Amino acid sequence: MGSEAETVSVEGIPFPAEITVGKGNPLSLLATGITDIEIHFLQIKYTAIGIYLHNTDGVLVKDHLQRWKGKSSADELLGDEAFFEALVSAPVEKLFRVVVIKEIKGSQYGVQLESSVRDRLVAADKYDDEEEETLEKVSEFFQAKYFKPGSVVTFHFPTTPGAAGISFATEGKDEAKMWVDNHNVAAMIQKWYLGGDSAVSPTTVRSLADRFAALLSSSA
């Protein structure tokens, strides 16, 4: 998908330190994490996650996260829902790279995403016929996919808010793509990964808080 100068390893999976989509700006890897569950004291890891944002010259911090400058504690940011709301709404290009660790059915992933996004939309009173139709299409996109280890799901959010590109790539098959043009659904997909306490991956949110605590402190 783009340039790959160096990589960061997450559960043995390499994530490029930078990714460029098309002719766009380089996106920096600012956070990593996993999704997992614990069964009978056994941790089962399902996906590794890389969060990429356009943050050249600290544009995110300077233009969109001003009010948190000087808050050096990651714990402060973790407990501040408004911080993650600002991160989601910031009109900067974002990309989420999700790599499968343990095989699952695409339908399982699609249903989990659909259910979680719907719950967020309902809670925010933003769930109507258009959102329902869009979510059904997202779920259908994943329905027949097989998430074998190494498969990659990519969510790309352009600078202009209100849209999202979703792609699925797995060995031996052509990359599948779809476009989400519903603002509310696109925003809630972002919240699924960037939504603080309610996000699908606590380790990713902690990684974001650690990284931004350092960025906000150094730019104070």
mmCIF file of N, CA and C in Angstrom, residues 34-162:
data_model
loop_
_atom_site.group_PDB
_atom_site.id
_atom_site.type_symbol
_atom_site.label_atom_id
_atom_site.label_comp_id
_atom_site.label_asym_id
_atom_site.label_seq_id
_atom_site.Cartn_x
_atom_site.Cartn_y
_atom_site.Cartn_z
ATOM 1 N N ILE A 34 -3.397 -5.202 20.305
ATOM 2 C CA ILE A 34 -3.975 -6.480 19.888
ATOM 3 C C ILE A 34 -5.435 -6.538 20.327
ATOM 4 N N THR A 35 -6.180 -7.467 19.726
ATOM 5 C CA THR A 35 -7.463 -7.877 20.294
ATOM 6 C C THR A 35 -7.283 -9.303 20.792
ATOM 7 N N ASP A 36 -7.867 -9.598 21.939
ATOM 8 C CA ASP A 36 -7.714 -10.928 22.518
ATOM 9 C C ASP A 36 -8.869 -11.225 23.464
ATOM 10 N N ILE A 37 -8.980 -12.479 23.839
ATOM 11 C CA ILE A 37 -9.907 -12.888 24.886
ATOM 12 C C ILE A 37 -9.179 -13.885 25.781
ATOM 13 N N GLU A 38 -9.683 -14.044 26.989
ATOM 14 C CA GLU A 38 -9.088 -15.003 27.919
ATOM 15 C C GLU A 38 -10.099 -16.106 28.213
ATOM 16 N N ILE A 39 -9.710 -17.330 27.974
ATOM 17 C CA ILE A 39 -10.568 -18.492 28.224
ATOM 18 C C ILE A 39 -9.823 -19.442 29.149
ATOM 19 N N HIS A 40 -10.394 -19.670 30.334
ATOM 20 C CA HIS A 40 -9.762 -20.559 31.313
ATOM 21 C C HIS A 40 -8.295 -20.180 31.545
ATOM 22 N N PHE A 41 -8.079 -18.881 31.762
ATOM 23 C CA PHE A 41 -6.751 -18.329 32.058
ATOM 24 C C PHE A 41 -5.786 -18.421 30.881
ATOM 25 N N LEU A 42 -6.306 -18.765 29.710
ATOM 26 C CA LEU A 42 -5.471 -18.835 28.506
ATOM 27 C C LEU A 42 -5.793 -17.644 27.608
ATOM 28 N N GLN A 43 -4.777 -16.830 27.300
ATOM 29 C CA GLN A 43 -4.977 -15.672 26.435
ATOM 30 C C GLN A 43 -4.925 -16.099 24.973
ATOM 31 N N ILE A 44 -5.990 -15.776 24.253
ATOM 32 C CA ILE A 44 -6.052 -16.075 22.823
ATOM 33 C C ILE A 44 -6.025 -14.750 22.068
ATOM 34 N N LYS A 45 -4.997 -14.554 21.257
ATOM 35 C CA LYS A 45 -4.820 -13.304 20.518
ATOM 36 C C LYS A 45 -5.372 -13.470 19.099
ATOM 37 N N TYR A 46 -6.238 -12.546 18.710
ATOM 38 C CA TYR A 46 -6.908 -12.655 17.421
ATOM 39 C C TYR A 46 -6.317 -11.745 16.345
ATOM 40 N N THR A 47 -6.058 -10.496 16.678
ATOM 41 C CA THR A 47 -5.514 -9.576 15.675
ATOM 42 C C THR A 47 -4.451 -8.681 16.281
ATOM 43 N N ALA A 48 -3.536 -8.241 15.425
ATOM 44 C CA ALA A 48 -2.572 -7.200 15.777
ATOM 45 C C ALA A 48 -2.993 -5.934 15.041
ATOM 46 N N ILE A 49 -2.802 -4.789 15.698
ATOM 47 C CA ILE A 49 -3.358 -3.536 15.182
ATOM 48 C C ILE A 49 -2.276 -2.463 15.101
ATOM 49 N N GLY A 50 -2.297 -1.724 14.006
ATOM 50 C CA GLY A 50 -1.439 -0.554 13.869
ATOM 51 C C GLY A 50 -2.291 0.662 13.530
ATOM 52 N N ILE A 51 -2.124 1.746 14.284
ATOM 53 C CA ILE A 51 -2.872 2.978 14.042
ATOM 54 C C ILE A 51 -1.930 4.000 13.401
ATOM 55 N N TYR A 52 -2.268 4.428 12.199
ATOM 56 C CA TYR A 52 -1.454 5.381 11.446
ATOM 57 C C TYR A 52 -2.204 6.706 11.319
ATOM 58 N N LEU A 53 -1.485 7.798 11.557
ATOM 59 C CA LEU A 53 -2.093 9.120 11.470
ATOM 60 C C LEU A 53 -1.151 10.078 10.744
ATOM 61 N N HIS A 54 -1.749 11.067 10.094
ATOM 62 C CA HIS A 54 -0.934 12.115 9.487
ATOM 63 C C HIS A 54 -0.591 13.117 10.576
ATOM 64 N N ASN A 55 0.657 13.121 11.009
ATOM 65 C CA ASN A 55 1.065 13.989 12.121
ATOM 66 C C ASN A 55 2.346 14.739 11.789
ATOM 67 N N THR A 56 2.564 15.021 10.492
ATOM 68 C CA THR A 56 3.766 15.716 10.072
ATOM 69 C C THR A 56 3.880 17.068 10.775
ATOM 70 N N ASP A 57 5.052 17.321 11.313
ATOM 71 C CA ASP A 57 5.316 18.571 12.046
ATOM 72 C C ASP A 57 4.363 18.767 13.226
ATOM 73 N N GLY A 58 3.866 17.655 13.778
ATOM 74 C CA GLY A 58 2.991 17.742 14.943
ATOM 75 C C GLY A 58 1.657 18.407 14.662
ATOM 76 N N VAL A 59 1.145 18.283 13.421
ATOM 77 C CA VAL A 59 -0.080 18.985 13.042
ATOM 78 C C VAL A 59 -1.256 18.603 13.935
ATOM 79 N N LEU A 60 -1.321 17.335 14.334
ATOM 80 C CA LEU A 60 -2.423 16.894 15.200
ATOM 81 C C LEU A 60 -2.395 17.624 16.535
ATOM 82 N N VAL A 61 -1.216 17.679 17.114
ATOM 83 C CA VAL A 61 -1.064 18.318 18.416
ATOM 84 C C VAL A 61 -1.298 19.818 18.312
ATOM 85 N N LYS A 62 -0.697 20.444 17.308
ATOM 86 C CA LYS A 62 -0.774 21.903 17.180
ATOM 87 C C LYS A 62 -2.181 22.381 16.846
ATOM 88 N N ASP A 63 -2.854 21.664 15.951
ATOM 89 C CA ASP A 63 -4.114 22.179 15.416
ATOM 90 C C ASP A 63 -5.368 21.585 16.060
ATOM 91 N N HIS A 64 -5.283 20.400 16.624
ATOM 92 C CA HIS A 64 -6.502 19.718 17.057
ATOM 93 C C HIS A 64 -6.508 19.268 18.520
ATOM 94 N N LEU A 65 -5.352 19.238 19.139
ATOM 95 C CA LEU A 65 -5.291 18.746 20.517
ATOM 96 C C LEU A 65 -4.662 19.778 21.452
ATOM 97 N N GLN A 66 -4.837 21.046 21.113
ATOM 98 C CA GLN A 66 -4.221 22.142 21.867
ATOM 99 C C GLN A 66 -4.534 22.084 23.364
ATOM 100 N N ARG A 67 -5.771 21.810 23.697
ATOM 101 C CA ARG A 67 -6.193 21.902 25.103
ATOM 102 C C ARG A 67 -5.527 20.878 26.006
ATOM 103 N N TRP A 68 -4.888 19.853 25.404
ATOM 104 C CA TRP A 68 -4.227 18.837 26.221
ATOM 105 C C TRP A 68 -2.711 19.028 26.311
ATOM 106 N N LYS A 69 -2.206 20.100 25.736
ATOM 107 C CA LYS A 69 -0.769 20.357 25.816
ATOM 108 C C LYS A 69 -0.333 20.460 27.274
ATOM 109 N N GLY A 70 0.760 19.793 27.584
ATOM 110 C CA GLY A 70 1.281 19.843 28.942
ATOM 111 C C GLY A 70 0.763 18.753 29.849
ATOM 112 N N LYS A 71 -0.261 18.017 29.404
ATOM 113 C CA LYS A 71 -0.723 16.869 30.187
ATOM 114 C C LYS A 71 0.194 15.700 29.865
ATOM 115 N N SER A 72 1.145 15.452 30.718
ATOM 116 C CA SER A 72 2.163 14.454 30.391
ATOM 117 C C SER A 72 1.782 13.051 30.819
ATOM 118 N N SER A 73 0.696 12.909 31.556
ATOM 119 C CA SER A 73 0.320 11.601 32.070
ATOM 120 C C SER A 73 -0.586 10.854 31.102
ATOM 121 N N ALA A 74 -0.167 9.655 30.719
ATOM 122 C CA ALA A 74 -1.013 8.832 29.866
ATOM 123 C C ALA A 74 -2.302 8.459 30.578
ATOM 124 N N ASP A 75 -2.249 8.295 31.895
ATOM 125 C CA ASP A 75 -3.451 7.946 32.653
ATOM 126 C C ASP A 75 -4.491 9.063 32.585
ATOM 127 N N GLU A 76 -4.034 10.316 32.567
ATOM 128 C CA GLU A 76 -4.953 11.445 32.422
ATOM 129 C C GLU A 76 -5.701 11.352 31.094
ATOM 130 N N LEU A 77 -4.952 11.048 30.048
ATOM 131 C CA LEU A 77 -5.570 10.958 28.725
ATOM 132 C C LEU A 77 -6.498 9.754 28.646
ATOM 133 N N LEU A 78 -6.104 8.645 29.230
ATOM 134 C CA LEU A 78 -6.930 7.440 29.196
ATOM 135 C C LEU A 78 -8.301 7.683 29.809
ATOM 136 N N GLY A 79 -8.340 8.491 30.853
ATOM 137 C CA GLY A 79 -9.600 8.737 31.537
ATOM 138 C C GLY A 79 -10.392 9.902 30.983
ATOM 139 N N ASP A 80 -9.934 10.470 29.877
ATOM 140 C CA ASP A 80 -10.563 11.672 29.321
ATOM 141 C C ASP A 80 -11.243 11.338 27.993
ATOM 142 N N GLU A 81 -12.544 11.108 28.057
ATOM 143 C CA GLU A 81 -13.288 10.739 26.852
ATOM 144 C C GLU A 81 -13.222 11.828 25.790
ATOM 145 N N ALA A 82 -13.165 13.088 26.226
ATOM 146 C CA ALA A 82 -13.124 14.207 25.282
ATOM 147 C C ALA A 82 -11.860 14.166 24.418
ATOM 148 N N PHE A 83 -10.765 13.649 24.986
ATOM 149 C CA PHE A 83 -9.523 13.552 24.216
ATOM 150 C C PHE A 83 -9.709 12.617 23.020
ATOM 151 N N PHE A 84 -10.299 11.461 23.274
ATOM 152 C CA PHE A 84 -10.494 10.502 22.182
ATOM 153 C C PHE A 84 -11.554 10.983 21.194
ATOM 154 N N GLU A 85 -12.551 11.733 21.675
ATOM 155 C CA GLU A 85 -13.525 12.345 20.767
ATOM 156 C C GLU A 85 -12.816 13.318 19.822
ATOM 157 N N ALA A 86 -11.891 14.104 20.373
ATOM 158 C CA ALA A 86 -11.149 15.065 19.559
ATOM 159 C C ALA A 86 -10.258 14.357 18.548
ATOM 160 N N LEU A 87 -9.698 13.223 18.943
ATOM 161 C CA LEU A 87 -8.839 12.452 18.050
ATOM 162 C C LEU A 87 -9.646 11.896 16.880
ATOM 163 N N VAL A 88 -10.837 11.387 17.183
ATOM 164 C CA VAL A 88 -11.709 10.844 16.142
ATOM 165 C C VAL A 88 -12.173 11.941 15.184
ATOM 166 N N SER A 89 -12.546 13.095 15.716
ATOM 167 C CA SER A 89 -13.110 14.154 14.884
ATOM 168 C C SER A 89 -12.049 14.997 14.167
ATOM 169 N N ALA A 90 -10.788 14.858 14.547
ATOM 170 C CA ALA A 90 -9.731 15.643 13.900
ATOM 171 C C ALA A 90 -9.692 15.325 12.400
ATOM 172 N N PRO A 91 -9.783 16.349 11.547
ATOM 173 C CA PRO A 91 -9.807 16.122 10.101
ATOM 174 C C PRO A 91 -8.414 15.881 9.529
ATOM 175 N N VAL A 92 -7.790 14.821 10.001
ATOM 176 C CA VAL A 92 -6.495 14.400 9.464
ATOM 177 C C VAL A 92 -6.640 12.974 8.949
ATOM 178 N N GLU A 93 -5.836 12.635 7.977
ATOM 179 C CA GLU A 93 -5.899 11.309 7.381
ATOM 180 C C GLU A 93 -5.484 10.250 8.412
ATOM 181 N N LYS A 94 -6.252 9.157 8.450
ATOM 182 C CA LYS A 94 -5.970 8.071 9.381
ATOM 183 C C LYS A 94 -6.065 6.732 8.653
ATOM 184 N N LEU A 95 -5.324 5.765 9.151
ATOM 185 C CA LEU A 95 -5.395 4.408 8.600
ATOM 186 C C LEU A 95 -5.212 3.403 9.729
ATOM 187 N N PHE A 96 -6.089 2.415 9.784
ATOM 188 C CA PHE A 96 -5.976 1.336 10.763
ATOM 189 C C PHE A 96 -5.634 0.049 10.008
ATOM 190 N N ARG A 97 -4.531 -0.559 10.386
ATOM 191 C CA ARG A 97 -4.102 -1.815 9.752
ATOM 192 C C ARG A 97 -4.303 -2.946 10.764
ATOM 193 N N VAL A 98 -5.149 -3.909 10.431
ATOM 194 C CA VAL A 98 -5.510 -5.000 11.331
ATOM 195 C C VAL A 98 -5.059 -6.315 10.696
ATOM 196 N N VAL A 99 -4.120 -6.995 11.357
ATOM 197 C CA VAL A 99 -3.562 -8.237 10.808
ATOM 198 C C VAL A 99 -4.018 -9.418 11.663
ATOM 199 N N VAL A 100 -4.513 -10.444 11.002
ATOM 200 C CA VAL A 100 -5.067 -11.606 11.697
ATOM 201 C C VAL A 100 -3.954 -12.466 12.287
ATOM 202 N N ILE A 101 -4.102 -12.789 13.578
ATOM 203 C CA ILE A 101 -3.175 -13.702 14.255
ATOM 204 C C ILE A 101 -3.773 -15.106 14.307
ATOM 205 N N LYS A 102 -5.007 -15.207 14.780
ATOM 206 C CA LYS A 102 -5.701 -16.493 14.882
ATOM 207 C C LYS A 102 -6.887 -16.493 13.929
ATOM 208 N N GLU A 103 -6.991 -17.535 13.133
ATOM 209 C CA GLU A 103 -8.022 -17.568 12.108
ATOM 210 C C GLU A 103 -9.431 -17.512 12.706
ATOM 211 N N ILE A 104 -10.282 -16.736 12.054
ATOM 212 C CA ILE A 104 -11.698 -16.661 12.394
ATOM 213 C C ILE A 104 -12.475 -16.508 11.094
ATOM 214 N N LYS A 105 -13.772 -16.641 11.183
ATOM 215 C CA LYS A 105 -14.616 -16.401 10.021
ATOM 216 C C LYS A 105 -14.831 -14.907 9.860
ATOM 217 N N GLY A 106 -14.833 -14.449 8.616
ATOM 218 C CA GLY A 106 -15.093 -13.046 8.358
ATOM 219 C C GLY A 106 -16.450 -12.620 8.883
ATOM 220 N N SER A 107 -17.410 -13.545 8.865
ATOM 221 C CA SER A 107 -18.749 -13.222 9.359
ATOM 222 C C SER A 107 -18.716 -12.872 10.845
ATOM 223 N N GLN A 108 -17.840 -13.550 11.614
ATOM 224 C CA GLN A 108 -17.721 -13.238 13.040
ATOM 225 C C GLN A 108 -17.225 -11.809 13.236
ATOM 226 N N TYR A 109 -16.203 -11.449 12.483
ATOM 227 C CA TYR A 109 -15.650 -10.100 12.577
ATOM 228 C C TYR A 109 -16.692 -9.076 12.151
ATOM 229 N N GLY A 110 -17.371 -9.353 11.036
ATOM 230 C CA GLY A 110 -18.372 -8.424 10.525
ATOM 231 C C GLY A 110 -19.522 -8.200 11.490
ATOM 232 N N VAL A 111 -19.987 -9.268 12.119
ATOM 233 C CA VAL A 111 -21.089 -9.157 13.079
ATOM 234 C C VAL A 111 -20.649 -8.365 14.307
ATOM 235 N N GLN A 112 -19.415 -8.599 14.771
ATOM 236 C CA GLN A 112 -18.910 -7.863 15.926
ATOM 237 C C GLN A 112 -18.816 -6.371 15.611
ATOM 238 N N LEU A 113 -18.277 -6.046 14.432
ATOM 239 C CA LEU A 113 -18.164 -4.643 14.035
ATOM 240 C C LEU A 113 -19.557 -4.019 13.908
ATOM 241 N N GLU A 114 -20.455 -4.709 13.215
ATOM 242 C CA GLU A 114 -21.802 -4.184 13.006
ATOM 243 C C GLU A 114 -22.515 -3.930 14.337
ATOM 244 N N SER A 115 -22.440 -4.892 15.237
ATOM 245 C CA SER A 115 -23.116 -4.775 16.526
ATOM 246 C C SER A 115 -22.539 -3.622 17.358
ATOM 247 N N SER A 116 -21.215 -3.529 17.397
ATOM 248 C CA SER A 116 -20.570 -2.498 18.203
ATOM 249 C C SER A 116 -20.849 -1.099 17.661
ATOM 250 N N VAL A 117 -20.784 -0.956 16.342
ATOM 251 C CA VAL A 117 -21.051 0.350 15.728
ATOM 252 C C VAL A 117 -22.524 0.718 15.899
ATOM 253 N N ARG A 118 -23.417 -0.249 15.733
ATOM 254 C CA ARG A 118 -24.846 0.036 15.918
ATOM 255 C C ARG A 118 -25.132 0.503 17.343
ATOM 256 N N ASP A 119 -24.551 -0.172 18.318
ATOM 257 C CA ASP A 119 -24.774 0.216 19.717
ATOM 258 C C ASP A 119 -24.324 1.653 19.968
ATOM 259 N N ARG A 120 -23.199 2.043 19.380
ATOM 260 C CA ARG A 120 -22.705 3.404 19.548
ATOM 261 C C ARG A 120 -23.631 4.420 18.875
ATOM 262 N N LEU A 121 -24.121 4.064 17.689
ATOM 263 C CA LEU A 121 -25.026 4.959 16.975
ATOM 264 C C LEU A 121 -26.350 5.130 17.720
ATOM 265 N N VAL A 122 -26.876 4.032 18.234
ATOM 266 C CA VAL A 122 -28.133 4.096 18.984
ATOM 267 C C VAL A 122 -27.961 4.956 20.235
ATOM 268 N N ALA A 123 -26.851 4.747 20.938
ATOM 269 C CA ALA A 123 -26.593 5.515 22.162
ATOM 270 C C ALA A 123 -26.480 7.012 21.877
ATOM 271 N N ALA A 124 -25.971 7.341 20.687
ATOM 272 C CA ALA A 124 -25.809 8.750 20.311
ATOM 273 C C ALA A 124 -27.033 9.297 19.561
ATOM 274 N N ASP A 125 -28.080 8.453 19.425
ATOM 275 C CA ASP A 125 -29.298 8.827 18.707
ATOM 276 C C ASP A 125 -28.990 9.223 17.262
ATOM 277 N N LYS A 126 -28.127 8.420 16.624
ATOM 278 C CA LYS A 126 -27.747 8.691 15.238
ATOM 279 C C LYS A 126 -27.981 7.469 14.340
ATOM 280 N N TYR A 127 -28.876 6.588 14.785
ATOM 281 C CA TYR A 127 -29.115 5.362 14.023
ATOM 282 C C TYR A 127 -30.451 5.461 13.299
ATOM 283 N N ASP A 128 -30.388 5.572 11.972
ATOM 284 C CA ASP A 128 -31.596 5.673 11.163
ATOM 285 C C ASP A 128 -31.492 4.682 10.000
ATOM 286 N N ASP A 129 -32.412 4.798 9.044
ATOM 287 C CA ASP A 129 -32.445 3.852 7.930
ATOM 288 C C ASP A 129 -31.147 3.847 7.138
ATOM 289 N N GLU A 130 -30.570 5.034 6.930
ATOM 290 C CA GLU A 130 -29.334 5.114 6.144
ATOM 291 C C GLU A 130 -28.185 4.417 6.853
ATOM 292 N N GLU A 131 -28.103 4.606 8.165
ATOM 293 C CA GLU A 131 -27.045 3.956 8.936
ATOM 294 C C GLU A 131 -27.235 2.444 8.945
ATOM 295 N N GLU A 132 -28.480 2.014 9.077
ATOM 296 C CA GLU A 132 -28.772 0.575 9.070
ATOM 297 C C GLU A 132 -28.368 -0.060 7.746
ATOM 298 N N GLU A 133 -28.710 0.606 6.651
ATOM 299 C CA GLU A 133 -28.377 0.084 5.321
ATOM 300 C C GLU A 133 -26.865 0.018 5.110
ATOM 301 N N THR A 134 -26.156 1.060 5.546
ATOM 302 C CA THR A 134 -24.699 1.085 5.398
ATOM 303 C C THR A 134 -24.045 -0.021 6.223
ATOM 304 N N LEU A 135 -24.508 -0.186 7.459
ATOM 305 C CA LEU A 135 -23.933 -1.218 8.317
ATOM 306 C C LEU A 135 -24.170 -2.618 7.766
ATOM 307 N N GLU A 136 -25.332 -2.826 7.181
ATOM 308 C CA GLU A 136 -25.619 -4.128 6.568
ATOM 309 C C GLU A 136 -24.647 -4.411 5.430
ATOM 310 N N LYS A 137 -24.307 -3.383 4.656
ATOM 311 C CA LYS A 137 -23.358 -3.556 3.559
ATOM 312 C C LYS A 137 -21.957 -3.885 4.087
ATOM 313 N N VAL A 138 -21.569 -3.239 5.194
ATOM 314 C CA VAL A 138 -20.269 -3.524 5.798
ATOM 315 C C VAL A 138 -20.218 -4.970 6.278
ATOM 316 N N SER A 139 -21.280 -5.404 6.941
ATOM 317 C CA SER A 139 -21.338 -6.779 7.439
ATOM 318 C C SER A 139 -21.295 -7.776 6.281
ATOM 319 N N GLU A 140 -22.013 -7.472 5.205
ATOM 320 C CA GLU A 140 -22.034 -8.342 4.026
ATOM 321 C C GLU A 140 -20.654 -8.433 3.371
ATOM 322 N N PHE A 141 -19.912 -7.317 3.409
ATOM 323 C CA PHE A 141 -18.570 -7.294 2.823
ATOM 324 C C PHE A 141 -17.681 -8.369 3.454
ATOM 325 N N PHE A 142 -17.817 -8.556 4.760
ATOM 326 C CA PHE A 142 -16.978 -9.530 5.462
ATOM 327 C C PHE A 142 -17.576 -10.937 5.487
ATOM 328 N N GLN A 143 -18.836 -11.075 5.105
ATOM 329 C CA GLN A 143 -19.580 -12.306 5.311
ATOM 330 C C GLN A 143 -18.879 -13.556 4.786
ATOM 331 N N ALA A 144 -18.435 -13.528 3.543
ATOM 332 C CA ALA A 144 -17.868 -14.722 2.924
ATOM 333 C C ALA A 144 -16.350 -14.788 3.011
ATOM 334 N N LYS A 145 -15.743 -13.865 3.728
ATOM 335 C CA LYS A 145 -14.286 -13.831 3.838
ATOM 336 C C LYS A 145 -13.815 -14.861 4.870
ATOM 337 N N TYR A 146 -12.603 -15.355 4.651
ATOM 338 C CA TYR A 146 -11.979 -16.259 5.621
ATOM 339 C C TYR A 146 -10.722 -15.588 6.151
ATOM 340 N N PHE A 147 -10.725 -15.299 7.427
ATOM 341 C CA PHE A 147 -9.618 -14.578 8.052
ATOM 342 C C PHE A 147 -8.538 -15.560 8.496
ATOM 343 N N LYS A 148 -7.720 -16.008 7.556
ATOM 344 C CA LYS A 148 -6.613 -16.871 7.959
ATOM 345 C C LYS A 148 -5.451 -16.018 8.444
ATOM 346 N N PRO A 149 -4.550 -16.602 9.241
ATOM 347 C CA PRO A 149 -3.425 -15.815 9.776
ATOM 348 C C PRO A 149 -2.674 -15.072 8.667
ATOM 349 N N GLY A 150 -2.362 -13.817 8.944
ATOM 350 C CA GLY A 150 -1.661 -12.989 7.969
ATOM 351 C C GLY A 150 -2.578 -12.157 7.093
ATOM 352 N N SER A 151 -3.875 -12.448 7.110
ATOM 353 C CA SER A 151 -4.827 -11.626 6.363
ATOM 354 C C SER A 151 -4.838 -10.215 6.941
ATOM 355 N N VAL A 152 -5.125 -9.238 6.087
ATOM 356 C CA VAL A 152 -5.053 -7.835 6.513
ATOM 357 C C VAL A 152 -6.356 -7.110 6.197
ATOM 358 N N VAL A 153 -6.926 -6.487 7.219
ATOM 359 C CA VAL A 153 -8.068 -5.586 7.046
ATOM 360 C C VAL A 153 -7.540 -4.167 7.216
ATOM 361 N N THR A 154 -7.879 -3.292 6.286
ATOM 362 C CA THR A 154 -7.436 -1.907 6.353
ATOM 363 C C THR A 154 -8.639 -0.976 6.348
ATOM 364 N N PHE A 155 -8.647 -0.034 7.290
ATOM 365 C CA PHE A 155 -9.642 1.034 7.312
ATOM 366 C C PHE A 155 -8.906 2.339 7.016
ATOM 367 N N HIS A 156 -9.309 3.007 5.957
ATOM 368 C CA HIS A 156 -8.644 4.256 5.572
ATOM 369 C C HIS A 156 -9.648 5.395 5.649
ATOM 370 N N PHE A 157 -9.304 6.419 6.430
ATOM 371 C CA PHE A 157 -10.170 7.577 6.618
ATOM 372 C C PHE A 157 -9.478 8.794 6.003
ATOM 373 N N PRO A 158 -9.966 9.298 4.871
ATOM 374 C CA PRO A 158 -9.335 10.458 4.224
ATOM 375 C C PRO A 158 -9.413 11.695 5.111
ATOM 376 N N THR A 159 -8.694 12.731 4.695
ATOM 377 C CA THR A 159 -8.678 13.975 5.457
ATOM 378 C C THR A 159 -10.083 14.535 5.632
ATOM 379 N N THR A 160 -10.867 14.515 4.553
ATOM 380 C CA THR A 160 -12.243 14.997 4.640
ATOM 381 C C THR A 160 -13.063 14.026 5.470
ATOM 382 N N PRO A 161 -13.631 14.466 6.594
ATOM 383 C CA PRO A 161 -14.376 13.550 7.447
ATOM 384 C C PRO A 161 -15.663 13.083 6.783
ATOM 385 N N GLY A 162 -16.144 11.916 7.214
ATOM 386 C CA GLY A 162 -17.426 11.432 6.725
ATOM 387 C C GLY A 162 -17.354 10.268 5.779
#
